[in-house]
Amino acid sequence: MKLDRGKELEELKRHLIEVLCRQPDKKYQMENRNSPVWQHYAIAGKEGKLLYESFSDAELLQFLRDTAAALNHTPAQKEVFWVMREYIKRRFGKWPYALRMAGLSTSAGKGGISMDAQQAEEKRRKKLLEQVREEAIRRGRIPHPKDMPQVCKDLKKHYKLWSEVLKAAGVSAQLLNEKSVYKIEDLEPEYVEMLEEVRTRAYELGRSPAHGEIDLELKRALIARCGSWRNALFQIGLLPAAAKTPFQNIYIDYRKAENRHGHTEGSGDCYFRVLNLSAEDKGLLAALDALYRKTGKPPLSEEVPKEIRVSLHKLCGSWANVLYQIGIKPEDYYKTLKEANAHGQ
C-alpha cells in the first residue's frame, strides 16, 4: 500500500508541475473547494498537505528556477500557479526568501532583470569570490575588506558582512594551511633566532601566540622574510590560532562606524593546537580519537565520562577545541550537535 501511495503522490506531483502549473489561469479552481484540483492539491486539505510534505526544499527551489528559465525572468507570485505558490510560501516564509534561496534576483516580474542578465551577474559574483580566495592564499591570511576595496564595492549588492563573503568564497584556516605554507631553506641566522624566540613564547603560552602576544617588530620582520605569519610559524611546526568567526561583525563597507577591530587579542575566540601536552593529556585525547573512529561521528561532551570531559575542557577551553586537537573540523562538530539537539538528545 505504501508503495502504491508513493506512486500516487509522484503522479500527482507530475500532473501539478507538467499540467496545472502550465495553465494560463494561475488561479484555476482556487476558490472551488469541490473541485479535484482543490481537493488533491490545496494545502488546507488533508491530501494537499500530504502532497506538500512530499516535496523537498530542493524540488521547490528547482521549480522556481525552471519557471524563471521559461519566463526569462524571476517569477512574480501572480505568475506561479496558486498551489505551488502556497507550497513555496509555506516552506520558505516569504517570496523573496525563496527567490534568494533559489539563487534568483528578487526583482521579479516582467519588468525585472532578465535571466540572461542574472546569469551574467552570477558569473561575475563567482569570479569576484575566486579573487577573494586567491588573495587569501597569496597573503597567507584571511584578507580584510580594506585589502580589496574594488571587490567589496562590486560585492555589496550580494552580501552585507565580510564573513558572508569569506564563507561563500571558501576561505578558511584549513584552506590557508593547505595552500599558503612552504618550507624556506637556509634561513639567515637572525631569522632562525627570531623563530626560536617565537617558539619559546608559544610553549610558555601552551599554544601559538595571538595578536598582541608577540613583539610587533619581530612579527613584522618574520612576515617580511617568510611572506606571512602563518608561513613563519610553519617553519617551526606551528599554526596560528584560527578565529571561530573571522570578521563576523565587519561590514563589506569597512568604513562603517559599527565595525569593530578584526584582530583576536587572545585565545578565547579561537581554535588552536595545545602545546606542552602531558602523557596523561595525550592518553585522554587518544581515547577520544578511538571513540571517534569507532562511532564515525564527533563525540559530544555528554557522551564522554565527566572526569575526562572536565579535564579536556579545562585544557582546551571549549569542547569544539578539544575535538580540534584530534582533527575534527568545528563545522562537523556543530553539525552533529545541531542534529542531536533536533532529536532532543
Coordinates of N, CA, C and O in Angstrom, one line a residue, residues 220-324:
R220 N 56.7 41.6 12.4 CA 56.8 42.2 11.1 C 58.0 41.8 10.3 O 57.9 41.5 9.1
A221 N 59.1 41.6 11.0 CA 60.3 41.1 10.3 C 60.2 39.7 9.8 O 60.6 39.4 8.7
L222 N 59.5 38.9 10.6 CA 59.3 37.5 10.1 C 58.3 37.4 9.0 O 58.5 36.6 8.1
I223 N 57.3 38.3 9.0 CA 56.3 38.3 7.9 C 57.0 38.7 6.6 O 56.8 38.2 5.6
A224 N 57.9 39.8 6.7 CA 58.6 40.3 5.6 C 59.5 39.2 5.0 O 59.6 39.0 3.7
R225 N 60.1 38.4 5.8 CA 61.0 37.4 5.3 C 60.3 36.1 4.9 O 60.7 35.5 3.9
C226 N 59.3 35.7 5.6 CA 58.6 34.4 5.3 C 57.3 34.6 4.5 O 56.8 33.6 4.0
G227 N 56.9 35.8 4.2 CA 55.7 36.0 3.4 C 54.4 36.2 4.1 O 53.5 36.8 3.6
S228 N 54.3 35.5 5.3 CA 53.1 35.6 6.1 C 53.5 35.1 7.5 O 54.4 34.4 7.7
W229 N 52.7 35.5 8.5 CA 52.8 35.0 9.8 C 52.6 33.5 9.9 O 53.2 32.7 10.6
R230 N 51.6 33.0 9.1 CA 51.3 31.6 9.0 C 52.5 30.8 8.5 O 52.9 29.8 9.1
N231 N 53.2 31.3 7.5 CA 54.4 30.6 7.0 C 55.5 30.7 7.9 O 56.4 29.8 8.0
A232 N 55.6 31.8 8.7 CA 56.7 31.9 9.7 C 56.5 30.8 10.7 O 57.5 30.1 11.1
L233 N 55.3 30.7 11.2 CA 55.0 29.6 12.2 C 55.3 28.2 11.7 O 55.7 27.3 12.4
F234 N 55.0 28.1 10.4 CA 55.1 26.8 9.7 C 56.6 26.3 9.8 O 56.9 25.1 9.9
Q235 N 57.5 27.3 9.8 CA 58.9 26.9 9.8 C 59.3 26.2 11.1 O 60.3 25.5 11.1
I236 N 58.5 26.4 12.2 CA 58.8 25.8 13.5 C 57.7 24.8 13.9 O 57.6 24.5 15.0
G237 N 57.0 24.4 12.9 CA 56.0 23.3 13.1 C 54.7 23.8 13.8 O 54.1 23.0 14.5
L238 N 54.4 25.1 13.7 CA 53.2 25.6 14.4 C 52.2 26.1 13.4 O 52.6 26.4 12.2
L239 N 51.0 26.4 13.8 CA 50.0 27.0 13.0 C 49.4 28.1 13.9 O 49.3 28.0 15.1
P240 N 48.9 29.2 13.2 CA 48.3 30.3 14.0 C 46.9 29.8 14.5 O 46.3 29.0 14.0
A241 N 46.5 30.5 15.6 CA 45.2 30.2 16.1 C 44.2 30.7 15.1 O 44.4 31.7 14.4
A242 N 43.1 29.9 14.9 CA 42.1 30.2 13.9 C 40.9 30.8 14.6 O 40.3 30.2 15.5
A243 N 40.5 32.0 14.2 CA 39.3 32.7 14.8 C 38.1 31.8 14.5 O 37.9 31.3 13.4
K244 N 37.2 31.7 15.5 CA 36.0 30.9 15.3 C 35.1 31.5 14.3 O 34.5 30.8 13.5
T245 N 34.9 32.8 14.3 CA 34.1 33.5 13.4 C 34.9 34.8 12.9 O 34.6 35.9 13.3
P246 N 35.8 34.5 11.9 CA 36.6 35.7 11.5 C 35.8 36.8 10.8 O 34.9 36.5 10.0
F247 N 36.0 38.0 11.2 CA 35.4 39.2 10.7 C 33.9 39.1 10.8 O 33.1 39.6 9.9
Q248 N 33.4 38.5 11.9 CA 31.9 38.3 12.0 C 31.1 39.6 11.9 O 30.1 39.7 11.4
N249 N 31.7 40.7 12.6 CA 30.9 41.9 12.7 C 31.5 43.0 11.8 O 31.3 44.2 12.0
I250 N 32.3 42.6 10.7 CA 32.9 43.6 9.8 C 32.0 43.6 8.5 O 31.8 42.7 7.9
Y251 N 31.5 44.8 8.3 CA 30.7 45.1 7.1 C 31.7 45.1 5.8 O 32.8 45.4 6.0
I252 N 31.1 44.8 4.7 CA 31.8 44.9 3.5 C 32.3 46.3 3.3 O 33.4 46.6 2.9
D253 N 31.4 47.3 3.6 CA 31.8 48.7 3.7 C 32.5 48.9 5.0 O 31.9 49.2 6.0
Y254 N 33.8 48.6 5.0 CA 34.6 48.6 6.2 C 34.7 50.0 6.9 O 35.2 50.1 8.0
R255 N 34.2 51.0 6.2 CA 34.3 52.4 6.9 C 33.1 52.6 7.8 O 33.1 53.6 8.5
K256 N 32.2 51.7 7.9 CA 31.0 51.8 8.8 C 31.5 52.0 10.2 O 32.4 51.3 10.7
A257 N 30.9 52.9 11.0 CA 31.3 53.1 12.4 C 31.0 51.9 13.2 O 31.7 51.7 14.3
E258 N 30.1 51.0 12.9 CA 29.8 49.9 13.7 C 30.8 48.8 13.7 O 30.8 47.9 14.5
N259 N 31.7 48.9 12.7 CA 32.8 47.8 12.6 C 33.6 47.8 13.9 O 34.0 48.9 14.4
R260 N 34.0 46.6 14.3 CA 34.9 46.5 15.4 C 36.2 46.0 14.9 O 36.3 45.5 13.8
H261 N 37.3 46.2 15.7 CA 38.6 45.7 15.2 C 38.6 44.2 14.9 O 38.0 43.5 15.6
G262 N 39.3 43.8 13.9 CA 39.2 42.5 13.4 C 40.2 41.5 14.0 O 40.1 40.3 13.8
H263 N 41.2 42.0 14.8 CA 42.2 41.1 15.3 C 41.7 40.4 16.6 O 41.0 41.0 17.4
T264 N 42.2 39.2 16.8 CA 41.9 38.5 18.0 C 43.1 38.8 19.0 O 44.2 38.5 18.7
E265 N 42.7 39.3 20.1 CA 43.8 39.6 21.1 C 44.2 38.5 22.0 O 45.2 38.5 22.6
G266 N 43.3 37.5 22.1 CA 43.7 36.3 23.0 C 43.2 35.0 22.3 O 43.0 35.0 21.1
S267 N 43.0 34.0 23.1 CA 42.7 32.7 22.5 C 41.2 32.3 22.7 O 40.8 31.2 22.3
G268 N 40.5 33.1 23.4 CA 39.1 32.8 23.8 C 38.2 32.5 22.6 O 37.3 31.6 22.7
D269 N 38.4 33.2 21.5 CA 37.5 33.0 20.3 C 38.2 32.3 19.2 O 37.9 32.5 18.0
C270 N 39.1 31.4 19.6 CA 40.0 30.8 18.6 C 40.0 29.2 18.7 O 39.7 28.7 19.8
Y271 N 40.4 28.6 17.6 CA 40.7 27.2 17.7 C 42.3 27.1 17.6 O 42.9 27.8 16.7
F272 N 42.9 26.4 18.4 CA 44.4 26.3 18.4 C 44.9 25.0 18.9 O 44.2 24.3 19.6
R273 N 46.1 24.6 18.4 CA 46.7 23.4 18.9 C 47.3 23.6 20.3 O 48.0 24.6 20.5
V274 N 47.0 22.7 21.2 CA 47.5 22.8 22.5 C 48.9 22.2 22.6 O 49.1 21.1 22.2
L275 N 49.9 23.0 23.1 CA 51.3 22.5 23.3 C 51.5 22.0 24.7 O 50.6 22.1 25.5
N276 N 52.7 21.5 25.0 CA 53.0 21.1 26.3 C 52.1 20.0 26.9 O 51.8 20.0 28.1
L277 N 51.6 19.1 26.0 CA 50.7 18.1 26.5 C 51.4 17.1 27.3 O 52.5 16.6 27.0
S278 N 50.8 16.7 28.5 CA 51.4 15.7 29.3 C 51.1 14.3 28.7 O 50.2 14.2 27.9
A279 N 51.7 13.3 29.3 CA 51.4 11.9 28.8 C 50.0 11.6 29.1 O 49.3 10.9 28.3
E280 N 49.5 12.1 30.3 CA 48.0 11.9 30.6 C 47.1 12.6 29.6 O 46.1 12.0 29.2
D281 N 47.5 13.8 29.2 CA 46.7 14.6 28.3 C 46.6 13.8 26.9 O 45.6 13.7 26.3
K282 N 47.8 13.4 26.5 CA 47.8 12.6 25.2 C 47.0 11.3 25.3 O 46.4 11.0 24.3
G283 N 47.0 10.7 26.4 CA 46.2 9.5 26.6 C 44.7 9.8 26.5 O 44.0 9.0 25.9
L284 N 44.3 10.8 27.1 CA 42.9 11.2 27.1 C 42.4 11.5 25.6 O 41.4 11.1 25.2
L285 N 43.3 12.3 24.9 CA 43.0 12.6 23.5 C 43.0 11.4 22.6 O 42.2 11.3 21.7
A286 N 43.9 10.4 22.9 CA 43.9 9.2 22.1 C 42.7 8.4 22.4 O 42.1 7.8 21.4
A287 N 42.2 8.4 23.6 CA 40.9 7.6 23.9 C 39.8 8.3 23.2 O 38.9 7.6 22.7
L288 N 39.8 9.6 23.2 CA 38.7 10.3 22.5 C 38.7 10.1 21.0 O 37.7 9.9 20.3
D289 N 39.9 10.0 20.4 CA 40.1 9.7 19.0 C 39.6 8.3 18.7 O 39.0 8.1 17.6
A290 N 39.9 7.4 19.6 CA 39.4 6.0 19.4 C 37.9 5.9 19.4 O 37.3 5.2 18.6
L291 N 37.3 6.7 20.2 CA 35.8 6.8 20.3 C 35.3 7.3 19.0 O 34.3 6.8 18.4
Y292 N 35.9 8.4 18.5 CA 35.5 9.0 17.2 C 35.6 8.0 16.0 O 34.7 7.9 15.2
R293 N 36.7 7.2 16.0 CA 36.9 6.3 14.9 C 35.9 5.1 15.0 O 35.5 4.5 14.0
K294 N 35.5 4.8 16.2 CA 34.6 3.7 16.4 C 33.2 4.1 16.0 O 32.5 3.3 15.4
T295 N 32.7 5.3 16.4 CA 31.4 5.7 16.1 C 31.2 6.4 14.7 O 30.2 6.4 14.1
G296 N 32.3 6.9 14.2 CA 32.3 7.6 12.9 C 31.7 9.0 13.0 O 31.4 9.6 11.9
K297 N 31.4 9.5 14.2 CA 30.9 10.9 14.3 C 31.6 11.6 15.5 O 32.0 10.9 16.4
P298 N 31.6 12.9 15.4 CA 32.3 13.7 16.5 C 31.6 13.4 17.8 O 30.4 13.5 18.0
P299 N 32.4 13.0 18.9 CA 31.8 12.7 20.2 C 31.3 14.0 20.8 O 32.0 15.0 20.8
L300 N 30.1 14.0 21.3 CA 29.5 15.1 22.1 C 30.1 15.0 23.5 O 30.4 13.9 24.0
S301 N 30.2 16.1 24.2 CA 30.7 16.1 25.5 C 30.0 15.2 26.5 O 30.5 14.6 27.3
E302 N 28.6 15.2 26.3 CA 27.8 14.4 27.2 C 28.1 12.9 27.0 O 27.7 12.0 27.9
E303 N 28.7 12.5 25.9 CA 29.0 11.1 25.6 C 30.3 10.6 26.3 O 30.7 9.4 26.1
V304 N 31.0 11.5 26.9 CA 32.3 11.2 27.5 C 32.2 11.3 29.0 O 31.5 12.2 29.5
P305 N 32.9 10.4 29.7 CA 32.9 10.4 31.2 C 33.2 11.8 31.7 O 34.1 12.5 31.2
K306 N 32.5 12.2 32.8 CA 32.7 13.5 33.3 C 34.1 13.9 33.6 O 34.6 15.0 33.3
E307 N 34.9 13.1 34.3 CA 36.2 13.4 34.7 C 37.1 13.7 33.5 O 38.0 14.6 33.5
I308 N 36.9 12.9 32.4 CA 37.6 13.1 31.1 C 37.2 14.4 30.5 O 38.0 15.2 30.0
R309 N 35.9 14.6 30.4 CA 35.3 15.8 29.8 C 35.8 17.1 30.5 O 36.3 18.0 29.8
V310 N 35.8 17.1 31.8 CA 36.2 18.3 32.5 C 37.7 18.6 32.3 O 38.1 19.7 32.1
S311 N 38.5 17.5 32.4 CA 39.9 17.7 32.2 C 40.3 18.2 30.8 O 41.1 19.2 30.7
L312 N 39.7 17.7 29.8 CA 40.0 18.1 28.4 C 39.4 19.5 28.2 O 40.1 20.3 27.5
H313 N 38.3 19.8 28.7 CA 37.7 21.1 28.5 C 38.6 22.2 29.2 O 38.8 23.3 28.6
K314 N 39.1 21.9 30.3 CA 40.0 22.8 31.0 C 41.3 23.0 30.2 O 41.8 24.2 30.1
L315 N 41.7 22.0 29.6 CA 43.0 22.0 28.8 C 42.8 22.9 27.6 O 43.7 23.6 27.2
C316 N 41.7 22.7 26.9 CA 41.5 23.3 25.6 C 40.6 24.5 25.5 O 40.5 25.2 24.5
G317 N 39.8 24.7 26.6 CA 39.0 25.9 26.6 C 37.5 25.8 26.1 O 36.7 26.5 26.5
S318 N 37.3 24.8 25.2 CA 36.0 24.5 24.7 C 35.9 23.1 24.1 O 37.0 22.6 23.8
W319 N 34.7 22.5 24.1 CA 34.7 21.2 23.5 C 35.0 21.1 22.1 O 35.6 20.2 21.6
A320 N 34.6 22.2 21.3 CA 35.0 22.2 19.9 C 36.5 22.2 19.7 O 37.0 21.6 18.8
N321 N 37.2 22.9 20.6 CA 38.6 23.0 20.5 C 39.3 21.7 21.0 O 40.3 21.3 20.5
V322 N 38.6 20.9 21.9 CA 39.1 19.6 22.3 C 39.1 18.7 21.0 O 40.1 18.0 20.7
L323 N 38.0 18.7 20.3 CA 37.8 17.9 19.1 C 38.8 18.4 18.0 O 39.3 17.6 17.2
Y324 N 39.1 19.7 18.0 CA 40.1 20.2 17.0 C 41.4 19.5 17.2 O 42.2 19.4 16.2

